[in-house]
């Protein structure tokens, strides 16, 4: 299998970065986050890209970042919450070890506060989060090799469940 050892997908605030770093450490591989790649390349925050150039421009930048990371990175890779919206990205994830980190809306509220720094949740965050998840859940599930619920679990517990689900051994 070429590409990353593990790819993490899921909604904003689910813990992809935290769990991804733990998995990378436990597997003895590098960690990469496409959101970090986008910020580094653009020289500004994702929220600023959304505000200044719109979601369509951001999604095009994100698609390129994901394609590049899937081709270059051999460790643990975390993708932005909306990256699975792109059909080409979903096709690239076929054959990869993809873990969908899932959580319910109450957990999302606890973790993110569903705050305005999340550009897609600026107005009526709970309702918007539910609507986003209704649209995205089937996409996350469609690319997933394993689904790991994060509700009520520590990042360490989530990383262990992910390792077990993928039948990967620690380094």
Short mmCIF file of C-alpha atoms in Angstrom, two decimals:
data_model
loop_
_atom_site.label_atom_id
_atom_site.label_comp_id
_atom_site.label_asym_id
_atom_site.label_seq_id
_atom_site.Cartn_x
_atom_site.Cartn_y
_atom_site.Cartn_z
CA UNK A 1 0.00 0.00 0.00
CA UNK A 2 1.39 3.38 -0.93
CA UNK A 3 0.55 6.61 0.82
CA UNK A 4 -0.08 7.19 4.51
CA UNK A 5 -0.11 4.43 7.07
CA UNK A 6 -3.35 5.89 8.51
CA UNK A 7 -5.65 8.68 7.30
CA UNK A 8 -8.01 10.34 9.78
CA UNK A 9 -11.30 11.92 8.69
CA UNK A 10 -14.17 13.40 10.67
CA UNK A 11 -15.85 16.64 11.65
CA UNK A 12 -14.12 19.73 13.00
CA UNK A 13 -13.24 19.41 16.66
CA UNK A 14 -13.41 15.60 16.77
CA UNK A 15 -9.73 15.34 17.72
CA UNK A 16 -8.07 14.38 14.44
CA UNK A 17 -4.94 16.39 15.28
CA UNK A 18 -4.62 15.15 18.85
CA UNK A 19 -5.37 11.50 18.00
CA UNK A 20 -3.24 11.72 14.87
CA UNK A 21 -0.19 12.88 16.82
CA UNK A 22 -0.71 10.10 19.37
CA UNK A 23 -1.07 7.47 16.65
CA UNK A 24 2.05 8.70 14.88
CA UNK A 25 4.02 8.57 18.12
CA UNK A 26 2.75 5.06 18.94
CA UNK A 27 3.44 3.79 15.41
CA UNK A 28 6.85 5.46 15.19
CA UNK A 29 5.97 7.47 12.07
CA UNK A 30 5.52 11.14 11.14
CA UNK A 31 2.32 13.15 11.50
CA UNK A 32 0.87 15.58 8.97
CA UNK A 33 -2.32 17.65 8.90
CA UNK A 34 -3.58 19.05 5.59
CA UNK A 35 -5.13 22.05 7.40
CA UNK A 36 -1.61 22.94 8.62
CA UNK A 37 -0.31 22.52 5.05
CA UNK A 38 -2.98 24.92 3.75
CA UNK A 39 -2.24 27.56 6.40
CA UNK A 40 1.51 27.30 5.74
CA UNK A 41 1.06 27.57 1.97
CA UNK A 42 -1.49 30.41 2.09
CA UNK A 43 0.20 32.31 4.91
CA UNK A 44 -3.15 32.90 6.62
CA UNK A 45 -5.81 31.04 8.54
CA UNK A 46 -8.48 28.85 7.00
CA UNK A 47 -11.13 31.23 8.36
CA UNK A 48 -9.41 34.12 6.53
CA UNK A 49 -9.36 32.16 3.26
CA UNK A 50 -13.10 31.45 3.66
CA UNK A 51 -13.90 35.10 4.38
CA UNK A 52 -11.58 36.61 1.75
CA UNK A 53 -12.03 34.15 -1.11
CA UNK A 54 -15.02 31.96 -0.30
CA UNK A 55 -15.58 28.28 0.28
CA UNK A 56 -15.11 27.28 -3.37
CA UNK A 57 -11.57 28.69 -3.48
CA UNK A 58 -10.76 27.10 -0.12
CA UNK A 59 -12.02 23.69 -1.30
CA UNK A 60 -9.81 23.89 -4.41
CA UNK A 61 -6.77 24.67 -2.24
CA UNK A 62 -7.76 21.86 0.14
CA UNK A 63 -8.14 19.35 -2.71
CA UNK A 64 -4.59 20.08 -3.92
CA UNK A 65 -3.20 19.85 -0.37
CA UNK A 66 -4.88 16.48 0.22
CA UNK A 67 -3.71 15.04 -3.11
CA UNK A 68 -0.14 16.15 -2.39
CA UNK A 69 -0.15 14.82 1.19
CA UNK A 70 -1.59 11.45 0.12
CA UNK A 71 1.20 11.12 -2.46
CA UNK A 72 4.05 12.31 -0.23
CA UNK A 73 3.32 11.27 3.35
CA UNK A 74 3.87 7.77 4.70
CA UNK A 75 2.81 8.30 8.32
CA UNK A 76 -0.43 9.44 9.94
CA UNK A 77 -2.39 12.03 7.96
CA UNK A 78 -5.31 14.11 9.26
CA UNK A 79 -7.65 15.65 6.69
CA UNK A 80 -9.80 18.73 7.12
CA UNK A 81 -13.43 18.11 8.04
CA UNK A 82 -14.80 19.00 4.61
CA UNK A 83 -12.16 17.32 2.46
CA UNK A 84 -14.43 14.31 1.82
CA UNK A 85 -16.92 16.55 -0.01
CA UNK A 86 -14.74 16.26 -3.12
CA UNK A 87 -15.42 13.10 -5.17
CA UNK A 88 -11.81 13.00 -6.45
CA UNK A 89 -10.54 13.06 -2.88
CA UNK A 90 -12.91 10.24 -1.94
CA UNK A 91 -11.59 8.23 -4.90
CA UNK A 92 -7.99 8.83 -3.74
CA UNK A 93 -8.94 7.49 -0.30
CA UNK A 94 -10.09 4.15 -1.77
CA UNK A 95 -7.60 1.49 -0.71
CA UNK A 96 -6.19 3.61 2.12
CA UNK A 97 -6.52 2.82 5.84
CA UNK A 98 -9.04 5.51 6.76
CA UNK A 99 -10.39 6.01 10.27
CA UNK A 100 -13.55 8.07 10.63
CA UNK A 101 -13.52 9.69 14.07
CA UNK A 102 -17.18 10.21 14.96
CA UNK A 103 -18.94 12.25 17.65
CA UNK A 104 -22.46 13.46 18.37
CA UNK A 105 -23.56 17.09 18.53
CA UNK A 106 -23.39 17.27 22.35
CA UNK A 107 -19.77 16.14 22.25
CA UNK A 108 -19.09 18.70 19.50
CA UNK A 109 -20.52 21.46 21.70
CA UNK A 110 -18.31 20.39 24.61
CA UNK A 111 -15.17 20.20 22.50
CA UNK A 112 -15.46 23.18 20.19
CA UNK A 113 -18.09 25.33 21.85
CA UNK A 114 -19.24 25.49 18.23
CA UNK A 115 -17.65 28.89 18.12
CA UNK A 116 -17.55 31.55 15.42
CA UNK A 117 -13.92 30.76 14.58
CA UNK A 118 -15.42 27.88 12.61
CA UNK A 119 -16.56 29.68 9.43
CA UNK A 120 -19.21 27.13 8.50
CA UNK A 121 -20.84 27.38 11.93
CA UNK A 122 -21.10 31.14 12.33
CA UNK A 123 -24.91 31.33 12.62
CA UNK A 124 -26.99 28.86 14.71
CA UNK A 125 -24.04 26.52 15.27
CA UNK A 126 -25.92 23.48 16.62
CA UNK A 127 -28.35 23.45 13.70
CA UNK A 128 -25.56 24.01 11.18
CA UNK A 129 -23.39 21.28 12.75
CA UNK A 130 -26.29 18.80 12.53
CA UNK A 131 -26.91 19.74 8.89
CA UNK A 132 -23.21 19.46 8.04
CA UNK A 133 -23.10 16.03 9.65
CA UNK A 134 -26.24 14.84 7.86
CA UNK A 135 -24.51 15.69 4.58
CA UNK A 136 -21.04 14.45 5.53
CA UNK A 137 -21.66 11.36 7.67
CA UNK A 138 -22.36 9.10 4.64
CA UNK A 139 -19.22 10.44 2.96
CA UNK A 140 -17.07 9.78 6.03
CA UNK A 141 -18.56 6.31 6.38
CA UNK A 142 -18.08 5.66 2.67
CA UNK A 143 -14.31 6.22 2.79
CA UNK A 144 -13.76 4.63 6.21
CA UNK A 145 -11.96 1.38 6.85
CA UNK A 146 -12.95 1.79 10.52
CA UNK A 147 -15.31 4.04 12.46
CA UNK A 148 -14.20 5.06 15.96
CA UNK A 149 -16.61 6.91 18.23
CA UNK A 150 -14.82 9.51 20.34
CA UNK A 151 -17.70 10.44 22.67
CA UNK A 152 -16.65 10.06 26.31
CA UNK A 153 -13.22 8.69 25.38
CA UNK A 154 -9.79 10.18 26.00
CA UNK A 155 -7.50 10.72 23.01
CA UNK A 156 -5.41 7.79 24.30
CA UNK A 157 -8.47 5.52 24.33
CA UNK A 158 -9.47 6.65 20.85
CA UNK A 159 -5.97 6.00 19.49
CA UNK A 160 -5.96 2.51 21.03
CA UNK A 161 -9.38 1.68 19.53
CA UNK A 162 -8.14 2.92 16.14
CA UNK A 163 -4.98 0.78 16.35
CA UNK A 164 -7.06 -2.25 17.29
CA UNK A 165 -9.62 -1.61 14.54
CA UNK A 166 -6.86 -1.37 11.92
CA UNK A 167 -4.93 -4.26 13.48
CA UNK A 168 -1.77 -2.14 13.61
CA UNK A 169 1.01 -2.80 16.09
CA UNK A 170 2.88 -0.09 17.99
CA UNK A 171 6.52 0.57 17.07
#
